[in-house]
């Protein structure tokens, strides 16, 4: 299985400590989550109904201003869509704008697609299936809706993964009609990744195929209840966007003083050029702060943003001390 | 989409009332659920880890006495496995022991399999893929592990859906090694269908394919927490099996006095020959009790078992009144 952030198991195996000792900054999951309320008893007990799904989709459409020409489906995270995308078309030539989230290329290749990783949007042209993560993980690279709409006409199927789109709403393809398949995550921005909730929007026939593959009950009653309550909470979303922007600048200040350079990121995670990612990861890990490094770019370290003030204090100490032990 | 129990939306559209007015007996979901405790905060927030999955699988293996030669994977309900089974082999000839849960044939057909519904185990022989639900939904038909092990040698791939297996543990294939793919449900017997948790067990290569298709996070943190806590609770499971057996006899008594004949079932649901299923369904629906009828067998009505005593009272009244209005 591909490596991922959130693998605190590995951190504990290498550096000791238990769950409660660690601050997990190895993901882009917001550590100032929407205040989850346990769902009503019925959400545990009964199967979600068509009405439950309709309410959830209405909340998602309103939150993201989804164009009425696009169909949508709720899934077990954006990952739920990534698992099914290889089956939407007969395997052919897929191109993925890279480096990026490793599950896109891995799943396509596992299902018989010939997968090439490309460095520019232009290089994706002509592919049977192209994948762009916007904004990109881990480097935060962004593309305009215009550029992506144009690209959609030059490939068989364009997949735009907007998993970190809530940090940069102006980039979203969702407010306009189009042919791309657009993925959204709920867990990252709302900080509730354990719920397993995400969405795919696109042309009705394409989304119909995803819906058929996902079956009647792909998401839990708790995920539906949380989505229906949290997605319309615009005050929380606006305040969170501001807080995350502030936090990103704060993290950059600590990193720069530690001798790292900003290499990119979104306001849900930062990417630093640390000179040696493995050394930088170990430096943080000695303070029980977990981060993410990448085999393809050994100088990089990706860092989520701390939440409560005591987490900021620990990060400050970790980055103020001697650079290596 | 195929029709299902649990579609209380349709009941309310036809017969009025709101969620709280209805007793939903249209499914085989236990209405005396395991007492769910809201999961710890971290279960909402963080991605489930490999360690979380390992704990869940250990609990499932212990609960069902799964043979160590079989591999396993947790999914979003047994339905999660049913969605992926068509992709385990190149489409060919599939045979489903019928009548049964309609999603097996529907998903295979949607993915290009030629699907035949067969009336006997012997008629499944020679299929590239064969499906047996044991005990069967809705008629409760059962097959011995010996008969199923023998059948597994006569088909390309045998799928045994033990979604209602916790009502009849002696029938399970899981305690022995074998080549069949065996599905289990958590939501039905434990009464927590909204969690979306189920399992597939079988030969490691086959389960590896399912795991790859399901991806790293197919089930929610809440589902994992519930499974880890509930699956080892043998006292609850034993008491529940006894209670359900008692309740099944109690429901049969009411049904027989109403002029219906027992046509089959498990201790999670009963199947009655009512003469006219649509009339019988309407009779119950006027008391806001929802049930399931079947296009293929117009005399049948399937009834889940009430939970709290006030539900039993309402069923008693509904079945004591004039047979039609």
XYZ file of C-alpha atoms in Angstrom:
650
model
C 0.000 0.000 0.000
C 1.158 3.548 -0.751
C 2.584 5.645 2.076
C 0.314 8.274 3.564
C 0.228 10.949 6.168
C -1.751 10.062 9.265
C 0.360 6.936 9.800
C 1.091 7.734 13.420
C 1.587 3.990 13.992
C 4.900 4.241 12.174
C 5.927 7.315 14.130
C 5.260 5.572 17.442
C 7.084 2.427 16.323
C 10.196 4.479 15.498
C 10.164 7.209 18.114
C 8.078 5.813 20.978
C 5.213 7.461 22.816
C 1.511 6.728 22.603
C -1.318 8.315 20.645
C -1.805 11.067 23.196
C 1.848 12.099 23.212
C 1.940 12.977 19.528
C 0.826 15.962 17.481
C 0.058 14.604 14.034
C 0.990 17.249 11.463
C 1.666 14.610 8.785
C -1.641 15.337 7.016
C -3.524 18.355 5.691
C -6.441 17.691 8.034
C -7.507 20.844 9.857
C -6.727 20.534 13.583
C -9.373 23.122 14.440
C -12.304 20.898 13.411
C -15.921 21.856 13.046
C -17.435 21.095 16.490
C -18.882 17.651 15.835
C -22.025 16.764 17.752
C -22.713 13.031 18.160
C -25.438 12.194 15.649
C -28.961 11.206 16.710
C -29.437 7.573 17.703
C -31.221 6.786 14.431
C -28.099 7.679 12.436
C -26.317 4.702 13.994
C -29.213 2.314 13.679
C -30.964 2.756 10.392
C -29.791 2.693 6.791
C -29.447 6.161 5.280
C -32.454 6.873 3.045
C -32.695 8.550 -0.370
C -34.010 11.584 1.516
C -30.913 11.674 3.742
C -28.685 11.627 0.654
C -30.762 14.352 -1.010
C -30.360 16.621 2.043
C -26.627 16.030 2.099
C -26.257 16.771 -1.605
C -28.330 19.945 -1.290
C -26.054 21.145 1.534
C -22.938 20.352 -0.507
C -24.286 22.088 -3.610
C -25.132 25.222 -1.650
C -21.783 25.286 0.149
C -19.786 25.106 -3.073
C -22.212 26.896 -5.422
C -22.361 23.847 -7.677
C -23.748 24.537 -11.171
C -27.155 22.865 -11.645
C -25.897 21.163 -14.818
C -23.496 19.027 -12.757
C -24.629 15.833 -11.029
C -23.144 14.817 -7.700
C -22.603 11.832 -5.438
C -21.425 11.467 -1.835
C -18.683 8.918 -1.214
C -16.411 7.634 1.558
C -14.001 10.528 1.111
C -12.494 11.875 -2.119
C -10.522 8.623 -1.856
C -13.771 6.754 -2.518
C -13.884 8.402 -5.943
C -10.179 7.823 -6.605
C -10.743 4.082 -6.090
C -13.477 3.994 -8.758
C -12.061 6.346 -11.413
C -9.947 3.629 -13.100
C -13.185 1.753 -13.898
C -14.949 4.718 -15.557
C -13.257 4.093 -18.901
C -11.494 1.136 -20.536
C -7.832 1.288 -19.464
C -5.694 3.423 -21.790
C -3.163 6.201 -21.415
C -3.435 8.197 -18.186
C -1.365 11.250 -17.330
C -1.079 12.716 -13.851
C 0.294 16.179 -13.120
C 3.094 15.356 -10.669
C 4.401 15.294 -8.041
C 1.056 14.911 -6.331
C -1.062 12.712 -4.074
C 0.231 9.224 -4.855
C -3.100 7.377 -4.894
C -4.200 8.652 -8.315
C -1.347 7.108 -10.297
C -1.214 4.015 -8.077
C -4.882 3.131 -8.546
C -4.864 3.752 -12.289
C -1.739 1.613 -12.728
C -3.174 -1.173 -10.554
C -6.195 -1.333 -12.874
C -4.192 -1.684 -16.060
C -3.791 1.947 -17.145
C -0.471 3.073 -18.625
C 0.340 5.988 -16.343
C 2.768 8.818 -17.066
C 3.586 11.542 -14.564
C 3.893 14.938 -16.255
C 5.283 18.259 -15.063
C 3.007 20.692 -16.947
C -0.668 21.040 -17.840
C 0.278 21.129 -21.526
C 1.927 17.717 -21.264
C -1.379 16.177 -20.178
C -3.016 16.917 -23.543
C -3.998 13.881 -25.573
C -4.336 11.552 -22.577
C -7.358 9.270 -22.352
C -7.579 10.310 -18.709
C -5.762 13.198 -17.019
C -5.557 14.064 -13.327
C -4.864 17.495 -11.848
C -4.974 18.152 -8.103
C -5.936 21.836 -7.621
C -4.564 23.268 -5.427
C -1.911 20.591 -5.535
C -0.688 18.440 -2.677
C 2.090 18.807 -1.573
C 3.427 21.859 -3.441
C 0.279 24.026 -3.512
C 0.537 24.683 -7.253
C -2.710 26.158 -8.604
C -4.430 26.358 -11.992
C -7.166 28.703 -13.147
C -10.618 27.351 -13.966
C -10.110 28.690 -17.516
C -6.926 26.668 -18.031
C -8.626 23.529 -16.708
C -11.780 23.977 -18.798
C -9.526 24.317 -21.858
C -7.581 21.191 -20.892
C -10.839 19.239 -20.465
C -11.416 19.608 -24.206
C -7.993 18.133 -24.985
C -8.224 14.883 -23.004
C -10.655 11.969 -22.888
C -11.619 12.570 -19.270
C -10.235 15.236 -16.959
C -10.292 14.549 -13.225
C -9.753 17.614 -11.033
C -9.161 16.710 -7.409
C -10.201 19.738 -5.324
C -9.597 17.987 -2.004
C -7.928 21.151 -0.675
C -10.287 23.465 -2.558
C -11.912 24.926 0.549
C -8.683 26.746 1.265
C -8.945 28.446 -2.182
C -12.611 28.619 -3.230
C -12.011 30.911 -6.233
C -10.198 28.101 -8.062
C -13.112 25.671 -8.054
C -14.616 24.361 -11.279
C -17.914 23.640 -9.540
C -19.746 26.947 -10.149
C -19.628 26.418 -13.923
C -20.959 23.658 -16.133
C -18.277 21.458 -17.646
C -17.087 17.985 -18.578
C -14.483 17.419 -15.864
C -15.020 15.090 -12.924
C -14.416 17.191 -9.806
C -13.602 15.645 -6.411
C -14.173 17.368 -3.077
C -13.182 16.320 0.421
C -15.189 17.035 3.549
C -12.757 15.655 6.100
C -9.803 17.943 5.462
C -11.173 21.482 5.777
C -13.844 20.537 8.327
C -11.226 18.523 10.213
C -13.330 15.338 10.405
C -11.396 12.871 8.249
C -12.487 9.885 10.356
C -16.059 10.333 9.112
C -15.024 9.329 5.578
C -17.028 11.813 3.527
C -16.271 13.289 0.127
C -18.026 14.101 -3.105
C -17.718 13.847 -6.866
C -19.451 16.225 -9.269
C -19.562 16.134 -13.060
C -21.654 15.319 -16.116
C -24.702 13.220 -15.137
C -23.723 10.089 -17.094
C -20.273 10.005 -15.507
C -21.588 10.587 -12.004
C -24.264 7.975 -12.674
C -21.505 5.426 -13.264
C -19.858 6.355 -9.960
C -23.200 6.126 -8.181
C -23.784 2.637 -9.601
C -20.322 1.507 -8.497
C -20.713 3.050 -5.031
C -24.046 1.358 -4.375
C -26.925 2.518 -2.236
C -25.131 3.204 1.088
C -21.512 4.309 0.604
C -21.471 6.805 3.511
C -22.478 6.420 7.149
C -25.430 8.054 8.844
C -22.997 9.972 11.065
C -21.201 11.369 8.007
C -24.516 12.464 6.500
C -25.631 14.106 9.748
C -22.313 15.945 10.073
C -22.328 17.106 6.450
C -25.903 18.347 6.643
C -25.086 20.343 9.792
C -21.575 21.571 8.954
C -21.698 22.414 5.237
C -24.243 25.259 5.683
C -22.245 26.746 8.587
C -20.760 29.655 6.594
C -19.701 31.645 9.630
C -17.541 28.767 10.765
C -16.122 28.296 7.262
C -15.269 31.987 6.849
C -13.694 32.234 10.291
C -11.759 29.015 9.638
C -10.400 30.269 6.324
C -9.132 33.412 8.092
C -7.661 31.445 10.973
C -5.899 29.007 8.638
C -4.421 31.884 6.602
C -3.115 33.419 9.830
C -1.783 30.052 11.030
C 0.016 29.423 7.730
C 1.944 32.687 8.086
C 2.719 31.832 11.708
C 4.083 28.401 10.753
C 6.164 29.896 7.959
C 7.733 32.316 10.437
C 8.822 29.449 12.697
C 10.120 27.451 9.741
C 12.084 30.313 8.247
C 13.753 31.051 11.595
C 14.716 27.365 11.717
C 16.516 27.767 8.406
C 13.884 26.199 6.175
C 12.590 27.757 2.948
C 8.946 27.829 1.935
C 8.501 25.563 -1.098
C 4.726 25.849 -1.412
C 1.537 24.697 0.257
C -2.045 25.676 0.923
C -3.472 27.084 4.140
C -4.151 23.471 5.234
C -0.486 22.426 4.990
C 2.899 23.974 4.261
C 5.755 22.549 2.220
C 9.293 23.424 3.286
C 12.663 22.929 1.661
C 14.601 21.763 4.685
C 17.800 20.657 2.962
C 17.259 17.107 4.241
C 13.652 16.044 4.840
C 14.544 12.908 6.804
C 16.707 14.905 9.236
C 13.993 17.557 9.590
C 11.329 14.916 10.209
C 13.453 13.299 12.895
C 14.098 16.683 14.545
C 10.340 17.217 14.912
C 9.697 13.592 15.839
C 11.997 13.890 18.846
C 9.395 16.355 20.123
C 6.614 13.921 19.157
C 5.484 16.018 16.219
C 4.845 13.899 13.149
C 5.335 15.266 9.617
C 5.462 13.968 6.074
C 8.437 13.480 3.779
C 8.505 12.323 0.170
C 10.683 9.757 -1.582
C 10.535 11.808 -4.800
C 11.821 15.035 -3.228
C 14.243 14.301 -0.383
C 14.680 17.975 0.642
C 10.964 18.505 1.304
C 8.952 18.266 4.498
C 5.201 18.819 4.539
C 3.713 20.161 7.733
C 0.074 20.474 8.729
C -0.854 23.403 10.946
C -1.133 23.042 14.724
C -4.512 23.695 16.342
C -4.610 24.498 20.077
C -2.030 26.893 21.493
C -0.114 24.132 23.310
C 0.535 22.500 19.952
C 1.996 25.775 18.659
C 4.197 25.985 21.728
C 5.591 22.534 21.130
C 6.263 23.290 17.461
C 7.978 26.524 18.456
C 10.257 24.664 20.865
C 10.989 21.942 18.320
C 11.986 24.456 15.684
C 13.976 26.687 18.049
C 16.292 24.029 19.410
C 19.518 22.768 17.903
C 18.859 21.693 14.303
C 20.047 18.125 14.929
C 21.073 16.028 17.886
C -31.645 1.643 -8.384
C -32.970 -1.620 -6.966
C -35.711 -1.479 -4.323
C -34.665 -2.049 -0.733
C -36.033 -2.268 2.732
C -35.326 0.763 4.878
C -36.946 3.064 2.309
C -39.168 4.781 4.871
C -39.253 7.821 2.530
C -41.565 5.885 0.239
C -43.763 4.776 3.107
C -44.180 8.354 4.332
C -44.892 9.618 0.808
C -47.687 7.065 0.420
C -49.124 6.816 3.912
C -48.169 10.080 5.616
C -46.570 10.563 8.996
C -43.003 11.539 9.839
C -39.932 9.544 10.787
C -40.932 9.311 14.428
C -44.412 7.968 13.688
C -43.180 4.866 11.894
C -41.844 1.508 13.028
C -39.562 0.328 10.243
C -39.819 -3.474 9.983
C -38.941 -3.438 6.270
C -35.371 -4.603 6.947
C -33.619 -7.373 8.836
C -31.804 -4.864 11.050
C -32.058 -5.787 14.727
C -34.176 -3.202 16.563
C -32.546 -4.106 19.876
C -29.141 -2.690 18.916
C -25.876 -3.051 20.748
C -25.745 0.023 23.028
C -23.618 2.343 20.907
C -21.392 4.763 22.771
C -20.341 7.877 20.811
C -16.732 7.263 19.774
C -13.804 9.245 21.162
C -13.198 12.644 19.578
C -10.176 11.347 17.674
C -12.346 8.849 15.784
C -14.090 11.762 14.081
C -10.975 13.765 13.446
C -8.169 11.539 12.342
C -7.778 9.020 9.558
C -8.051 5.426 10.763
C -4.577 3.901 11.008
C -3.281 0.463 10.052
C -3.311 -0.302 13.775
C -7.019 0.616 14.026
C -7.791 -1.742 11.161
C -5.709 -4.513 12.728
C -7.636 -4.216 16.013
C -10.941 -4.346 14.188
C -9.925 -7.395 12.172
C -8.689 -9.172 15.307
C -12.054 -8.534 16.980
C -13.936 -9.813 13.922
C -11.763 -12.923 13.652
C -12.282 -13.775 17.305
C -16.037 -13.172 17.167
C -16.549 -15.508 14.211
C -13.708 -17.961 14.869
C -12.189 -17.229 11.478
C -9.663 -19.828 10.274
C -6.123 -18.384 10.216
C -5.728 -19.425 6.572
C -8.364 -16.913 5.507
C -7.521 -13.241 4.932
C -10.018 -10.510 5.785
C -10.921 -6.932 5.014
C -13.353 -4.458 6.591
C -15.669 -2.628 4.213
C -18.611 -0.218 4.225
C -21.085 -3.018 4.881
C -21.377 -6.380 3.142
C -22.754 -4.157 0.374
C -19.249 -2.707 -0.009
C -18.051 -6.174 -1.039
C -21.041 -6.788 -3.305
C -20.139 -3.610 -5.237
C -16.605 -4.889 -5.907
C -17.209 -8.588 -6.576
C -18.013 -8.066 -10.304
C -14.468 -6.717 -10.774
C -12.697 -9.689 -9.157
C -12.796 -11.722 -12.371
C -13.274 -10.937 -16.070
C -17.025 -10.919 -16.740
C -18.382 -14.363 -17.646
C -21.261 -16.557 -16.563
C -22.610 -15.829 -13.076
C -25.307 -17.833 -11.312
C -27.176 -16.630 -8.253
C -29.276 -18.896 -6.039
C -32.637 -17.109 -6.149
C -34.863 -15.539 -5.056
C -32.459 -13.583 -2.881
C -31.084 -10.137 -2.077
C -31.382 -8.328 -5.400
C -28.050 -6.462 -5.335
C -25.918 -9.494 -6.210
C -27.458 -10.140 -9.637
C -27.966 -6.422 -10.338
C -24.316 -5.503 -9.753
C -22.964 -8.442 -11.729
C -25.262 -7.679 -14.666
C -24.367 -3.968 -14.558
C -20.699 -4.906 -14.930
C -21.201 -7.093 -17.997
C -21.707 -10.525 -16.435
C -24.300 -12.864 -17.932
C -26.409 -13.617 -14.868
C -28.774 -16.535 -14.417
C -30.928 -16.998 -11.340
C -31.095 -20.649 -10.278
C -33.360 -22.495 -7.881
C -30.957 -25.160 -6.552
C -27.347 -25.437 -5.437
C -26.740 -28.092 -8.096
C -27.785 -25.682 -10.839
C -24.968 -23.305 -9.858
C -22.281 -25.820 -10.846
C -20.101 -24.789 -13.758
C -20.606 -21.046 -13.280
C -17.586 -18.742 -13.446
C -18.997 -17.058 -10.359
C -21.776 -18.336 -8.101
C -23.563 -16.550 -5.258
C -25.320 -18.179 -2.313
C -26.816 -16.161 0.535
C -26.731 -18.367 3.662
C -29.084 -18.179 5.468
C -31.003 -16.724 2.563
C -32.894 -13.445 2.461
C -35.898 -13.414 2.298
C -36.852 -17.107 2.620
C -34.339 -18.219 5.243
C -33.194 -21.235 3.214
C -29.951 -22.693 4.613
C -27.095 -24.812 3.299
C -24.549 -26.853 5.200
C -20.871 -25.856 5.153
C -20.170 -29.273 3.586
C -22.497 -28.637 0.651
C -20.977 -25.207 0.096
C -17.376 -26.423 0.325
C -18.265 -29.056 -2.284
C -19.892 -26.453 -4.521
C -16.797 -24.210 -4.268
C -14.857 -26.873 -6.159
C -17.415 -26.889 -8.987
C -17.451 -23.146 -9.798
C -14.832 -20.538 -10.696
C -15.495 -18.427 -7.619
C -18.079 -19.066 -4.930
C -19.402 -16.075 -2.994
C -21.243 -16.939 0.222
C -23.082 -13.966 1.684
C -23.438 -14.615 5.425
C -25.033 -11.235 6.122
C -27.574 -12.930 8.401
C -25.076 -15.486 9.684
C -25.066 -14.226 13.258
C -28.561 -15.621 13.643
C -27.238 -19.085 12.679
C -23.531 -19.334 13.600
C -23.272 -23.092 12.975
C -23.730 -22.555 9.226
C -20.695 -20.301 8.770
C -17.857 -21.247 6.464
C -15.438 -19.021 8.380
C -14.083 -21.542 10.927
C -12.615 -23.686 8.140
C -10.085 -22.928 5.436
C -11.541 -22.759 1.947
C -11.684 -21.040 -1.412
C -15.030 -19.242 -1.112
C -15.334 -15.506 -0.566
C -17.451 -15.077 2.563
C -19.283 -11.822 3.365
C -20.368 -10.761 6.839
C -22.474 -7.841 7.971
C -22.016 -5.951 11.239
C -24.996 -3.627 10.961
C -27.788 -6.206 10.899
C -27.249 -8.368 13.989
C -25.693 -5.555 16.044
C -28.479 -3.240 14.871
C -26.139 -0.467 13.712
C -26.637 -0.398 9.944
C -26.005 3.358 9.736
C -22.356 2.770 10.659
C -21.716 0.992 7.347
C -19.507 -1.873 8.486
C -19.085 -5.310 7.000
C -16.339 -7.781 6.193
C -15.093 -10.138 3.510
C -12.954 -13.201 4.247
C -11.339 -15.612 1.832
C -8.109 -16.724 0.174
C -5.396 -14.057 0.616
C -5.013 -13.218 -3.098
C -8.734 -12.656 -3.511
C -9.036 -10.542 -0.369
C -5.925 -8.642 -1.475
C -7.786 -7.625 -4.639
C -10.725 -6.381 -2.587
C -8.383 -4.487 -0.282
C -6.725 -2.786 -3.260
C -10.101 -1.781 -4.692
C -11.363 -0.545 -1.316
C -8.357 1.664 -0.696
C -6.777 2.687 2.581
C -9.821 4.117 4.441
C -13.070 2.394 3.429
C -14.668 2.501 6.903
C -15.131 5.360 9.350
C -13.415 5.778 12.686
C -16.784 5.452 14.408
C -17.419 2.115 12.680
C -14.015 0.840 13.769
C -14.552 1.982 17.365
C -17.972 0.317 17.459
C -16.713 -2.924 15.938
C -13.762 -3.134 18.315
C -16.068 -2.637 21.309
C -19.104 -4.649 20.195
C -17.658 -7.711 18.449
C -15.997 -9.091 21.629
C -19.196 -8.581 23.669
C -20.219 -12.253 23.738
C -22.695 -11.858 26.561
C -24.624 -9.347 24.509
C -24.453 -11.562 21.407
C -25.646 -14.672 23.262
C -28.482 -12.828 24.987
C -29.457 -11.213 21.676
C -29.566 -14.553 19.879
C -31.905 -15.887 22.570
C -34.067 -12.770 22.514
C -34.350 -12.830 18.715
C -35.337 -16.499 18.750
C -38.028 -15.704 21.309
C -39.177 -12.655 19.308
C -39.402 -14.673 16.079
C -41.805 -17.123 17.709
C -43.796 -14.226 19.136
C -44.123 -12.567 15.701
C -45.134 -15.864 14.110
C -47.909 -16.226 16.658
C -49.344 -12.822 15.776
C -49.027 -13.516 12.050
C -50.672 -16.949 12.234
C -53.616 -15.536 14.189
C -53.938 -12.891 11.434
C -54.344 -15.665 8.885
C -50.820 -15.587 7.462
C -48.631 -18.668 6.961
C -44.955 -18.807 7.806
C -42.979 -19.084 4.552
C -39.479 -18.881 6.042
C -37.067 -16.420 7.601
C -34.251 -16.129 10.094
C -34.452 -14.803 13.627
C -33.705 -11.322 12.194
C -36.758 -11.310 9.908
C -39.772 -13.482 9.126
C -41.327 -14.245 5.748
C -45.094 -14.756 5.616
C -47.423 -16.005 2.919
C -50.195 -13.450 3.299
C -52.226 -14.294 0.214
C -51.654 -10.785 -1.117
C -48.464 -9.013 -0.024
C -49.566 -5.562 -1.213
C -52.782 -5.752 0.809
C -50.897 -7.009 3.865
C -48.301 -4.250 3.555
C -51.029 -1.626 3.356
C -52.800 -3.082 6.379
C -49.645 -2.640 8.461
C -48.826 0.721 6.890
C -52.139 2.151 8.103
C -50.687 1.596 11.566
C -47.410 3.171 10.439
C -45.568 -0.133 10.415
C -43.431 -0.522 7.303
C -42.686 -3.943 5.769
C -41.205 -5.365 2.609
C -42.929 -7.019 -0.340
C -41.378 -8.593 -3.424
C -42.244 -8.240 -7.111
C -41.170 -11.851 -7.727
C -43.445 -13.358 -5.081
C -46.662 -11.336 -4.731
C -48.048 -13.395 -1.806
C -45.043 -12.748 0.435
C -44.446 -10.131 3.091
C -41.153 -9.884 4.969
C -41.271 -8.505 8.472
C -38.426 -7.487 10.743
C -38.915 -7.999 14.468
C -40.099 -5.174 16.742
C -37.775 -4.043 19.523
C -39.311 -2.146 22.470
C -42.602 -3.366 23.938
C -44.596 -0.434 22.529
C -43.599 -1.590 19.034
C -44.916 -5.067 19.810
C -48.156 -3.541 21.033
C -48.639 -1.643 17.812
C -47.912 -4.738 15.706
C -50.376 -6.719 17.823
C -53.096 -4.124 17.219
C -52.313 -3.934 13.493
C -52.577 -7.704 13.111
C -55.662 -8.094 15.324
C -57.882 -5.627 13.475
C -60.031 -6.302 10.445
C -57.790 -7.769 7.700
C -58.572 -4.914 5.309
C -60.364 -1.592 5.541
